[in-house]
């Protein structure tokens, strides 16, 4: 593999991609196999840049020479058809090119039979170990992307992303008969065979899940309003992704995000450093490794916030040209018929030196928040995400469990209020980021203590 | 153009030869033409022609399914063989079954893309924005034409053929003044004709984009709450959809099979305000009245004056839970209009907010939720005033359905849904 330096930027530009996407989903609800599905999509696409406009064409199939020529011609035609809107300035698209191959080679994939047998044995264990559960829902799945890319800049690459997940959801009845549920997610790089999820090995984790669920049966609502919270490490990645990740995507910046005016300014506590990592973290390949993006740009880490100062945005070739900055290799397409958009890759808050126990002990009146569901960002940097597990903190000690709630706040204010950063680190790659297209992303970080708005009564 | 009937027949034949007891196949083709705008400028024309073959097989009561985009004979043979192995490894389940005896042909909507119409609709949106809401920036927008052809066959004699063509328009935007920016908002819809010949209305007007842009321009300057309070919300159609989506999930497969639905035994009983009547519109633009499990989806009334009329289990969930199967299409619902003018809906609120959008985590299993109200305006003394920021409401979805106190006369018709504004009392603001 090798990378070339910035090529001479020609206004016309072409790329061609072959993309395979395979997914498996096996869902067992109380021992019933409600989903037992495998899908595979394959397609070829081309994108052309002509006179300031883009054209994109895609079709199913592996694509021989004839099909490849056809989609390339259609892409160029589509770009030229945009001339009906009048002349548009053609940008010299920056960025180098990349030649190389990257494929994750994990364990031998599980057969469908192995997946089903695994879920059956895990379900049996859950029922035997915790007979009071009302419902046990188990989802096992994986997803593999392989992309062959060639560009008119001489780039030629094969890139793959492969990830797997196991969702375990327990439900019990509360005292009033209403259902209460809690989920734990196992995720990692590779296929399901690469997850370390042997039932007996994960039993302690599920024991903990069950213990939290029992506490949640007696949960109380949070008091609505601003509060000091300790966000456990499972939440830090979500905070990184939603709070400042989206507002640092350059297309969002061009759309008017307030971050556009804040480069070089203190936007967070100096304890906060946040990175959208391309492919490696402290010398090891991470969960969604992107060595080359779907425009053929060599991918590099984007240090978004360093010691509290906003330093950089994530870019495609075009957004880099528009803002006069260097591309980061962040243009990614989800499916075979999708065009590349600016997307996050592996967004992390860098661990600090604080101990979680000390962070909790330092709170007189607040909350410990441990698990999250979905989240959403905004152009104002006002973010929110759901909290599915949390506890009161009173006098530095944990109290009652909380009912499900939502936290929100201005990312700038919340990150400026961070006064402790844990020394631990939690990674997750189970979720999808939603924009025009979905996207597989990873996120991670340590425990954080900050002031946020907690939803409640 | 691929012969989908021949593809489906060949795949069904291959599954029979493989040894499946029951099988269902669907061959589909999707043609897309999409005009994209980024940051107020047309940028990209995208076209795609994709194919899909979906196979579901049952052997000895064991079921598996697969989808492939490769319709070549060898690929199909390989997919069938792999599917057989996957089905054989599944647990036996008497609830497994495939569509039987369904016959229908659906043929609707524009077949060919009209590129002039796509461009004209987008140009109209851009021109209107520039003329009327210049502080609003369209972050991204699309107008598109879709044509989906499909053939579904089952070993139990079902044969469904469909060709559905439609147009879509969608946009996401923010407003800016100097260094201040509003929250983003988005909207859109689908239709068979971009410009309605009856009313002459543009899609931007019909789908509420002009209203969204106008309100965005008023949402740059915001205020937060001085203190928490309990008050009323007037949900816009987009926020109403969040509430109705929760209700539909409660009466569908996952909750019914897991025994966690709040309404599993509530058919025939009042679960919502008598002001709410929710019916399907499976004949909506871009929708084929066919269910994913291969049945003709007849019109359904889910709520009649607040009374739950039915659950919505798929064939599998129906057999699993011993309830009647109710096929539903992929989308298409309408809430009956009320008799209160929108203006009066707001005027009746002493203290509360018009809620443009709910941004929140998934509601808890019992319906409890807390969510940020986005694109929202404070109501004081019956008048909608300042835009709000960093305000949350909390409550319970099931309770909200019961606490609807007024429904607007006006509705927003986005094709797949037609919804009014709804006033609900007793939400906690913080």
Short mmCIF file of C-alpha atoms in Angstrom, two decimals, chain A:
data_model
loop_
_atom_site.label_atom_id
_atom_site.label_comp_id
_atom_site.label_asym_id
_atom_site.label_seq_id
_atom_site.Cartn_x
_atom_site.Cartn_y
_atom_site.Cartn_z
CA UNK A 1 0.00 0.00 0.00
CA UNK A 2 1.15 3.53 -0.49
CA UNK A 3 -0.14 7.05 -0.48
CA UNK A 4 0.78 9.76 -2.89
CA UNK A 5 0.92 13.42 -1.99
CA UNK A 6 -1.57 15.99 -3.14
CA UNK A 7 -2.17 15.46 -6.84
CA UNK A 8 -2.53 18.30 -9.28
CA UNK A 9 -6.13 19.32 -8.73
CA UNK A 10 -8.02 19.12 -12.03
CA UNK A 11 -11.55 20.52 -12.17
CA UNK A 12 -12.88 17.32 -13.79
CA UNK A 13 -12.82 14.30 -11.56
CA UNK A 14 -14.15 10.73 -11.74
CA UNK A 15 -14.39 7.81 -9.38
CA UNK A 16 -15.70 4.28 -9.81
CA UNK A 17 -16.72 1.91 -7.03
CA UNK A 18 -17.77 -1.71 -6.66
CA UNK A 19 -19.42 -2.29 -3.33
CA UNK A 20 -20.54 -5.49 -1.63
CA UNK A 21 -22.68 -5.28 1.49
CA UNK A 22 -23.62 -8.39 3.45
CA UNK A 23 -25.72 -8.45 6.61
CA UNK A 24 -27.12 -11.10 8.90
CA UNK A 25 -29.81 -10.64 11.53
CA UNK A 26 -31.05 -13.37 13.86
CA UNK A 27 -33.63 -12.26 16.42
CA UNK A 28 -34.93 -14.54 19.14
CA UNK A 29 -37.85 -13.31 21.26
CA UNK A 30 -38.54 -15.57 24.21
CA UNK A 31 -37.14 -18.54 22.36
CA UNK A 32 -39.05 -17.75 19.15
CA UNK A 33 -36.86 -17.16 16.13
CA UNK A 34 -38.75 -14.19 14.72
CA UNK A 35 -36.02 -13.15 12.28
CA UNK A 36 -33.52 -15.45 10.58
CA UNK A 37 -32.28 -13.39 7.69
CA UNK A 38 -29.24 -12.80 5.53
CA UNK A 39 -28.97 -10.16 2.85
CA UNK A 40 -26.38 -9.35 0.25
CA UNK A 41 -26.27 -6.36 -2.04
CA UNK A 42 -23.70 -5.77 -4.69
CA UNK A 43 -23.42 -2.97 -7.12
CA UNK A 44 -21.25 -0.69 -9.14
CA UNK A 45 -21.36 3.07 -9.19
CA UNK A 46 -19.59 6.02 -10.72
CA UNK A 47 -19.44 9.66 -9.79
CA UNK A 48 -18.30 12.45 -12.09
CA UNK A 49 -17.50 16.11 -11.45
CA UNK A 50 -18.06 18.34 -14.47
CA UNK A 51 -18.17 22.12 -14.58
CA UNK A 52 -18.90 22.40 -10.90
CA UNK A 53 -21.68 19.80 -10.80
CA UNK A 54 -21.73 16.18 -9.69
CA UNK A 55 -23.36 13.24 -11.45
CA UNK A 56 -23.80 9.80 -9.91
CA UNK A 57 -25.04 6.52 -11.40
CA UNK A 58 -25.36 3.05 -9.91
CA UNK A 59 -26.71 -0.35 -10.79
CA UNK A 60 -26.87 -3.79 -9.20
CA UNK A 61 -24.45 -6.55 -10.06
CA UNK A 62 -20.74 -7.18 -10.11
CA UNK A 63 -20.24 -5.06 -13.22
CA UNK A 64 -18.17 -6.17 -16.18
CA UNK A 65 -16.47 -3.80 -18.59
CA UNK A 66 -19.71 -2.95 -20.38
CA UNK A 67 -21.61 -2.17 -17.19
CA UNK A 68 -18.70 -0.17 -15.86
CA UNK A 69 -18.54 1.93 -19.00
CA UNK A 70 -22.30 2.41 -18.85
CA UNK A 71 -22.42 3.77 -15.30
CA UNK A 72 -19.42 6.02 -15.95
CA UNK A 73 -21.11 7.48 -19.01
CA UNK A 74 -24.37 7.96 -17.10
CA UNK A 75 -22.62 9.67 -14.22
CA UNK A 76 -20.97 12.12 -16.60
CA UNK A 77 -24.30 12.68 -18.39
CA UNK A 78 -26.01 13.34 -15.07
CA UNK A 79 -23.35 15.91 -14.14
CA UNK A 80 -23.70 17.64 -17.49
CA UNK A 81 -27.50 17.66 -17.17
CA UNK A 82 -27.15 19.98 -14.19
CA UNK A 83 -26.02 22.75 -16.53
CA UNK A 84 -29.73 23.62 -16.79
CA UNK A 85 -29.26 25.45 -13.47
CA UNK A 86 -26.64 27.73 -15.01
CA UNK A 87 -22.88 27.92 -14.65
CA UNK A 88 -21.35 26.85 -11.34
CA UNK A 89 -17.81 27.47 -10.24
CA UNK A 90 -15.69 24.39 -10.77
CA UNK A 91 -13.51 23.78 -7.75
CA UNK A 92 -10.04 22.35 -7.85
CA UNK A 93 -10.70 19.38 -5.58
CA UNK A 94 -7.82 18.88 -3.17
CA UNK A 95 -6.51 15.65 -1.69
CA UNK A 96 -4.13 12.92 -2.67
CA UNK A 97 -4.80 9.42 -3.87
CA UNK A 98 -4.34 6.04 -2.30
CA UNK A 99 -3.29 2.64 -3.56
CA UNK A 100 -3.63 -0.30 -1.22
CA UNK A 101 -5.78 -3.07 0.22
CA UNK A 102 -7.17 -3.46 3.71
CA UNK A 103 -9.30 -6.40 4.76
CA UNK A 104 -10.00 -7.65 8.23
CA UNK A 105 -9.33 -11.36 8.54
CA UNK A 106 -11.02 -12.75 11.61
CA UNK A 107 -12.16 -16.14 12.76
CA UNK A 108 -14.03 -18.57 10.52
CA UNK A 109 -17.57 -17.16 10.19
CA UNK A 110 -20.33 -18.88 12.09
CA UNK A 111 -22.78 -20.92 10.07
CA UNK A 112 -26.49 -20.09 10.41
CA UNK A 113 -26.78 -23.21 12.54
CA UNK A 114 -24.06 -21.99 14.90
CA UNK A 115 -25.80 -18.61 15.27
CA UNK A 116 -29.17 -20.18 16.06
CA UNK A 117 -27.67 -22.70 18.47
CA UNK A 118 -25.79 -19.92 20.20
CA UNK A 119 -28.94 -17.88 20.74
CA UNK A 120 -30.83 -20.94 21.94
CA UNK A 121 -28.15 -21.71 24.51
CA UNK A 122 -27.96 -18.08 25.65
CA UNK A 123 -31.75 -17.94 25.94
CA UNK A 124 -31.76 -21.14 27.99
CA UNK A 125 -29.10 -19.74 30.29
CA UNK A 126 -31.04 -16.49 30.80
CA UNK A 127 -34.26 -18.34 31.59
CA UNK A 128 -32.57 -20.68 34.02
CA UNK A 129 -30.46 -18.02 35.70
CA UNK A 130 -33.15 -15.32 36.00
CA UNK A 131 -36.55 -17.09 35.99
CA UNK A 132 -38.43 -13.92 36.94
CA UNK A 133 -37.82 -12.23 33.60
CA UNK A 134 -40.97 -11.49 31.65
CA UNK A 135 -39.20 -11.42 28.29
CA UNK A 136 -35.73 -12.11 26.87
CA UNK A 137 -34.91 -10.62 23.49
CA UNK A 138 -31.64 -11.54 21.76
CA UNK A 139 -30.41 -10.03 18.50
CA UNK A 140 -27.26 -11.32 16.84
CA UNK A 141 -26.03 -9.71 13.67
CA UNK A 142 -23.11 -8.65 11.58
CA UNK A 143 -22.41 -6.47 8.60
CA UNK A 144 -19.59 -6.45 6.08
CA UNK A 145 -18.73 -3.79 3.52
CA UNK A 146 -16.12 -4.37 0.83
CA UNK A 147 -15.37 -1.51 -1.55
CA UNK A 148 -13.12 -1.50 -4.58
CA UNK A 149 -12.43 2.07 -5.65
CA UNK A 150 -10.62 3.66 -8.56
CA UNK A 151 -10.27 7.39 -9.19
CA UNK A 152 -9.13 9.58 -12.05
CA UNK A 153 -6.30 10.69 -9.74
CA UNK A 154 -4.77 7.21 -9.98
CA UNK A 155 -6.19 5.91 -6.73
CA UNK A 156 -6.96 2.21 -6.54
CA UNK A 157 -7.99 0.53 -3.32
CA UNK A 158 -9.89 -2.21 -1.58
CA UNK A 159 -11.31 -1.30 1.81
CA UNK A 160 -13.48 -3.30 4.14
CA UNK A 161 -15.41 -2.68 7.32
CA UNK A 162 -16.81 -5.59 9.22
CA UNK A 163 -18.61 -5.39 12.51
CA UNK A 164 -20.79 -7.60 14.68
CA UNK A 165 -23.19 -7.09 17.55
CA UNK A 166 -25.25 -8.87 20.15
CA UNK A 167 -28.14 -7.06 21.85
CA UNK A 168 -29.50 -8.62 25.03
CA UNK A 169 -32.76 -7.08 26.29
CA UNK A 170 -34.40 -8.15 29.55
CA UNK A 171 -37.94 -7.13 30.53
CA UNK A 172 -39.64 -7.48 33.90
CA UNK A 173 -42.92 -6.21 35.31
CA UNK A 174 -42.81 -3.31 37.73
CA UNK A 175 -44.96 -3.42 40.85
CA UNK A 176 -47.84 -1.80 38.94
CA UNK A 177 -47.60 -4.43 36.17
CA UNK A 178 -46.09 -2.11 33.58
CA UNK A 179 -43.07 -3.41 31.65
CA UNK A 180 -39.55 -2.26 32.50
CA UNK A 181 -36.68 -3.15 30.19
CA UNK A 182 -32.94 -2.78 29.90
CA UNK A 183 -30.50 -3.69 27.17
CA UNK A 184 -26.82 -4.46 26.98
CA UNK A 185 -24.87 -4.31 23.74
CA UNK A 186 -21.79 -6.32 22.84
CA UNK A 187 -20.09 -5.13 19.67
CA UNK A 188 -16.80 -5.48 17.91
CA UNK A 189 -14.85 -5.68 14.70
CA UNK A 190 -15.33 -8.71 12.49
CA UNK A 191 -18.18 -11.21 12.28
CA UNK A 192 -20.20 -12.70 15.13
CA UNK A 193 -17.55 -15.40 15.46
CA UNK A 194 -15.10 -12.67 16.46
CA UNK A 195 -17.21 -11.48 19.39
CA UNK A 196 -16.22 -12.94 22.75
CA UNK A 197 -19.75 -13.82 23.78
CA UNK A 198 -19.63 -17.40 25.00
CA UNK A 199 -22.66 -17.60 27.33
CA UNK A 200 -20.78 -18.50 30.50
CA UNK A 201 -18.17 -15.83 29.77
CA UNK A 202 -20.76 -13.05 29.53
CA UNK A 203 -22.85 -14.28 32.44
CA UNK A 204 -21.26 -11.80 34.88
CA UNK A 205 -22.13 -8.93 32.53
CA UNK A 206 -25.71 -10.16 32.25
CA UNK A 207 -25.86 -10.63 36.02
CA UNK A 208 -25.02 -6.96 36.31
CA UNK A 209 -27.68 -6.12 33.72
CA UNK A 210 -30.24 -8.07 35.74
CA UNK A 211 -29.19 -6.34 38.96
CA UNK A 212 -29.68 -2.93 37.34
CA UNK A 213 -33.04 -4.06 35.94
CA UNK A 214 -34.25 -5.04 39.39
CA UNK A 215 -33.20 -1.63 40.68
CA UNK A 216 -35.01 -0.01 37.75
CA UNK A 217 -38.27 -1.72 38.79
CA UNK A 218 -38.33 0.70 41.71
CA UNK A 219 -37.05 3.64 39.68
CA UNK A 220 -38.02 7.23 40.37
CA UNK A 221 -38.33 10.07 37.87
CA UNK A 222 -35.46 12.49 37.57
CA UNK A 223 -36.05 16.06 38.67
CA UNK A 224 -36.28 18.09 35.50
CA UNK A 225 -33.65 20.78 35.10
CA UNK A 226 -29.92 21.30 35.12
CA UNK A 227 -27.89 18.88 37.17
CA UNK A 228 -24.37 17.68 37.74
CA UNK A 229 -24.00 14.25 36.20
CA UNK A 230 -21.32 11.64 35.95
CA UNK A 231 -21.66 10.07 32.53
CA UNK A 232 -20.33 6.53 32.50
CA UNK A 233 -17.91 5.52 29.75
CA UNK A 234 -20.73 4.00 27.66
CA UNK A 235 -22.10 7.52 27.24
CA UNK A 236 -18.94 9.39 26.32
CA UNK A 237 -18.89 8.14 22.74
CA UNK A 238 -22.48 9.22 22.24
CA UNK A 239 -21.63 12.63 23.67
CA UNK A 240 -18.67 12.92 21.32
CA UNK A 241 -20.70 11.84 18.31
CA UNK A 242 -23.83 13.90 18.91
CA UNK A 243 -22.61 16.93 20.78
CA UNK A 244 -19.63 18.00 18.74
CA UNK A 245 -19.14 15.32 16.10
CA UNK A 246 -22.01 16.37 13.85
CA UNK A 247 -21.39 20.11 14.23
CA UNK A 248 -17.80 19.44 13.11
CA UNK A 249 -18.83 17.76 9.85
CA UNK A 250 -17.88 20.33 7.25
CA UNK A 251 -21.11 20.04 5.27
CA UNK A 252 -23.00 20.86 8.47
CA UNK A 253 -20.61 23.76 9.04
CA UNK A 254 -21.32 25.03 5.53
CA UNK A 255 -25.03 24.70 6.34
CA UNK A 256 -24.66 27.21 9.15
CA UNK A 257 -23.60 25.31 12.27
CA UNK A 258 -22.33 27.68 14.94
CA UNK A 259 -19.00 25.83 14.98
CA UNK A 260 -18.16 27.60 11.71
CA UNK A 261 -17.17 30.70 13.67
CA UNK A 262 -15.33 28.94 16.47
CA UNK A 263 -12.16 27.48 14.95
CA UNK A 264 -9.22 28.23 17.20
CA UNK A 265 -11.46 29.17 20.12
CA UNK A 266 -11.91 27.50 23.50
CA UNK A 267 -15.12 25.49 23.11
CA UNK A 268 -14.61 22.98 25.92
CA UNK A 269 -12.82 22.46 29.19
CA UNK A 270 -9.10 22.11 28.64
CA UNK A 271 -9.53 18.56 29.94
CA UNK A 272 -11.36 17.67 26.72
CA UNK A 273 -9.63 16.38 23.60
CA UNK A 274 -11.81 14.84 20.93
CA UNK A 275 -10.70 13.00 17.82
CA UNK A 276 -12.42 11.43 14.85
CA UNK A 277 -9.90 8.65 14.40
CA UNK A 278 -9.41 7.23 10.91
CA UNK A 279 -8.19 3.70 11.48
CA UNK A 280 -5.98 3.31 14.54
CA UNK A 281 -5.99 4.17 18.20
CA UNK A 282 -2.80 4.03 20.20
CA UNK A 283 -1.20 1.74 17.64
CA UNK A 284 -4.06 -0.70 17.19
CA UNK A 285 -6.60 -0.89 14.39
CA UNK A 286 -10.01 0.27 15.64
CA UNK A 287 -13.58 -0.87 15.05
CA UNK A 288 -14.47 0.98 11.82
CA UNK A 289 -11.07 1.42 10.21
CA UNK A 290 -11.02 3.86 7.28
CA UNK A 291 -7.63 3.93 5.55
CA UNK A 292 -9.06 5.46 2.40
CA UNK A 293 -12.45 7.06 2.02
CA UNK A 294 -14.95 6.59 -0.80
CA UNK A 295 -13.43 9.45 -2.78
CA UNK A 296 -10.02 7.78 -2.68
CA UNK A 297 -8.59 10.28 -0.21
CA UNK A 298 -6.04 8.87 2.24
CA UNK A 299 -7.76 9.02 5.63
CA UNK A 300 -6.15 10.68 8.61
CA UNK A 301 -7.21 11.45 12.15
CA UNK A 302 -9.16 14.67 12.58
CA UNK A 303 -8.38 16.22 15.95
CA UNK A 304 -11.60 18.15 16.39
CA UNK A 305 -10.89 19.56 19.85
CA UNK A 306 -7.44 19.66 21.42
CA UNK A 307 -7.25 20.64 25.08
CA UNK A 308 -10.58 22.38 24.73
CA UNK A 309 -9.76 24.34 21.57
CA UNK A 310 -11.72 23.70 18.36
CA UNK A 311 -9.06 22.71 15.88
CA UNK A 312 -10.47 21.04 12.78
CA UNK A 313 -13.50 19.83 10.84
CA UNK A 314 -14.13 16.56 8.97
CA UNK A 315 -14.02 16.94 5.20
CA UNK A 316 -14.76 15.57 1.79
CA UNK A 317 -12.73 16.86 -1.14
CA UNK A 318 -15.42 19.41 -1.98
CA UNK A 319 -16.00 20.75 1.54
CA UNK A 320 -12.23 21.03 1.98
CA UNK A 321 -12.06 23.09 -1.22
CA UNK A 322 -14.95 25.30 -0.12
CA UNK A 323 -13.45 26.01 3.31
CA UNK A 324 -9.84 26.11 2.15
CA UNK A 325 -8.77 23.31 4.45
CA UNK A 326 -7.17 19.90 3.98
CA UNK A 327 -9.36 16.84 3.33
CA UNK A 328 -9.52 14.29 6.11
CA UNK A 329 -10.77 11.25 4.21
CA UNK A 330 -14.25 11.45 5.74
CA UNK A 331 -16.40 11.02 2.60
CA UNK A 332 -18.26 7.73 2.99
CA UNK A 333 -21.15 6.01 1.20
CA UNK A 334 -23.36 3.52 3.03
CA UNK A 335 -24.81 1.36 0.26
CA UNK A 336 -23.78 0.37 -3.24
CA UNK A 337 -26.14 2.96 -4.77
CA UNK A 338 -25.19 5.79 -2.39
CA UNK A 339 -22.94 8.76 -3.05
CA UNK A 340 -20.23 9.70 -0.52
CA UNK A 341 -21.16 12.20 2.20
CA UNK A 342 -19.10 13.66 5.04
CA UNK A 343 -19.43 11.14 7.87
CA UNK A 344 -17.78 10.37 11.16
CA UNK A 345 -15.61 7.27 11.51
CA UNK A 346 -14.43 6.49 15.08
CA UNK A 347 -15.21 9.47 17.28
CA UNK A 348 -13.63 9.50 20.72
CA UNK A 349 -13.02 11.64 23.74
CA UNK A 350 -9.50 11.00 24.98
CA UNK A 351 -9.30 9.52 28.51
CA UNK A 352 -7.98 11.59 31.39
CA UNK A 353 -6.66 10.64 34.81
CA UNK A 354 -9.70 10.64 37.09
CA UNK A 355 -11.17 7.57 38.80
CA UNK A 356 -14.89 6.90 38.37
CA UNK A 357 -15.38 6.33 42.09
CA UNK A 358 -13.81 9.69 42.88
CA UNK A 359 -15.94 11.39 40.25
CA UNK A 360 -19.09 10.01 41.92
CA UNK A 361 -17.87 10.83 45.42
CA UNK A 362 -17.38 14.43 44.36
CA UNK A 363 -21.07 14.97 43.56
CA UNK A 364 -23.29 16.20 46.37
CA UNK A 365 -26.57 16.16 44.44
CA UNK A 366 -26.75 14.77 40.91
CA UNK A 367 -26.94 11.65 38.84
CA UNK A 368 -24.82 8.79 37.57
CA UNK A 369 -25.86 7.99 33.99
CA UNK A 370 -24.77 4.60 32.68
CA UNK A 371 -26.60 3.53 29.53
CA UNK A 372 -27.97 5.32 26.51
CA UNK A 373 -30.15 4.56 23.52
CA UNK A 374 -30.36 6.92 20.58
CA UNK A 375 -29.28 10.52 20.26
CA UNK A 376 -29.58 13.53 18.01
CA UNK A 377 -27.48 16.58 17.23
CA UNK A 378 -28.39 20.06 16.04
CA UNK A 379 -26.79 22.87 14.10
CA UNK A 380 -26.92 24.95 17.28
CA UNK A 381 -24.80 22.28 19.05
CA UNK A 382 -27.83 21.55 21.21
CA UNK A 383 -27.78 17.77 21.52
CA UNK A 384 -29.84 15.16 23.27
CA UNK A 385 -29.64 11.48 23.96
CA UNK A 386 -31.81 8.99 25.78
CA UNK A 387 -30.82 7.58 29.17
CA UNK A 388 -31.97 4.04 29.87
CA UNK A 389 -30.05 3.51 33.11
CA UNK A 390 -29.07 5.97 35.78
CA UNK A 391 -28.96 6.48 39.54
CA UNK A 392 -29.32 9.36 41.92
CA UNK A 393 -26.17 10.59 43.65
CA UNK A 394 -26.67 12.11 47.10
CA UNK A 395 -23.75 13.17 49.22
CA UNK A 396 -21.34 11.33 46.97
CA UNK A 397 -23.21 8.02 47.26
CA UNK A 398 -25.45 6.22 44.83
CA UNK A 399 -29.18 6.25 45.52
CA UNK A 400 -32.28 5.08 43.70
CA UNK A 401 -32.42 4.09 40.05
CA UNK A 402 -33.91 6.54 37.54
CA UNK A 403 -36.72 5.99 35.10
CA UNK A 404 -35.79 6.36 31.45
CA UNK A 405 -35.11 9.98 30.63
CA UNK A 406 -33.35 12.22 28.15
CA UNK A 407 -30.46 14.58 28.67
CA UNK A 408 -29.72 17.60 26.55
CA UNK A 409 -27.73 20.76 26.45
CA UNK A 410 -25.58 23.03 24.39
CA UNK A 411 -22.47 21.03 23.59
CA UNK A 412 -20.37 24.11 24.14
CA UNK A 413 -21.76 24.73 27.61
CA UNK A 414 -21.70 21.06 28.58
CA UNK A 415 -18.14 20.48 27.40
CA UNK A 416 -16.98 23.69 29.05
CA UNK A 417 -18.45 22.42 32.31
CA UNK A 418 -16.46 19.16 32.26
CA UNK A 419 -14.44 19.06 35.46
CA UNK A 420 -13.35 15.42 35.49
CA UNK A 421 -12.39 12.94 32.79
CA UNK A 422 -12.05 9.27 33.65
CA UNK A 423 -9.07 7.07 33.01
CA UNK A 424 -11.14 4.26 31.52
CA UNK A 425 -12.27 3.75 27.93
CA UNK A 426 -15.31 2.12 26.36
CA UNK A 427 -15.71 1.46 22.63
CA UNK A 428 -18.91 0.69 20.78
CA UNK A 429 -19.69 0.09 17.13
CA UNK A 430 -23.25 -1.18 17.27
CA UNK A 431 -25.19 1.85 16.14
CA UNK A 432 -25.97 3.62 12.93
CA UNK A 433 -25.48 7.30 12.36
CA UNK A 434 -28.38 8.81 10.41
CA UNK A 435 -27.98 11.55 7.82
CA UNK A 436 -29.27 11.28 4.27
CA UNK A 437 -28.02 7.69 4.49
CA UNK A 438 -27.30 5.48 7.50
CA UNK A 439 -23.65 4.77 8.31
CA UNK A 440 -21.68 2.34 10.41
CA UNK A 441 -19.60 4.27 12.92
CA UNK A 442 -17.72 3.61 16.12
CA UNK A 443 -17.50 5.81 19.18
CA UNK A 444 -15.70 5.74 22.46
CA UNK A 445 -14.53 7.56 25.52
CA UNK A 446 -14.12 7.63 29.28
CA UNK A 447 -16.41 8.70 32.10
CA UNK A 448 -17.06 12.45 32.26
CA UNK A 449 -18.50 14.76 34.87
CA UNK A 450 -20.42 17.78 33.61
CA UNK A 451 -23.60 19.87 33.93
CA UNK A 452 -26.47 18.89 31.62
CA UNK A 453 -30.21 19.37 31.35
CA UNK A 454 -32.03 16.28 32.61
CA UNK A 455 -35.61 15.67 31.53
CA UNK A 456 -38.09 14.94 34.29
CA UNK A 457 -40.75 16.26 36.57
#
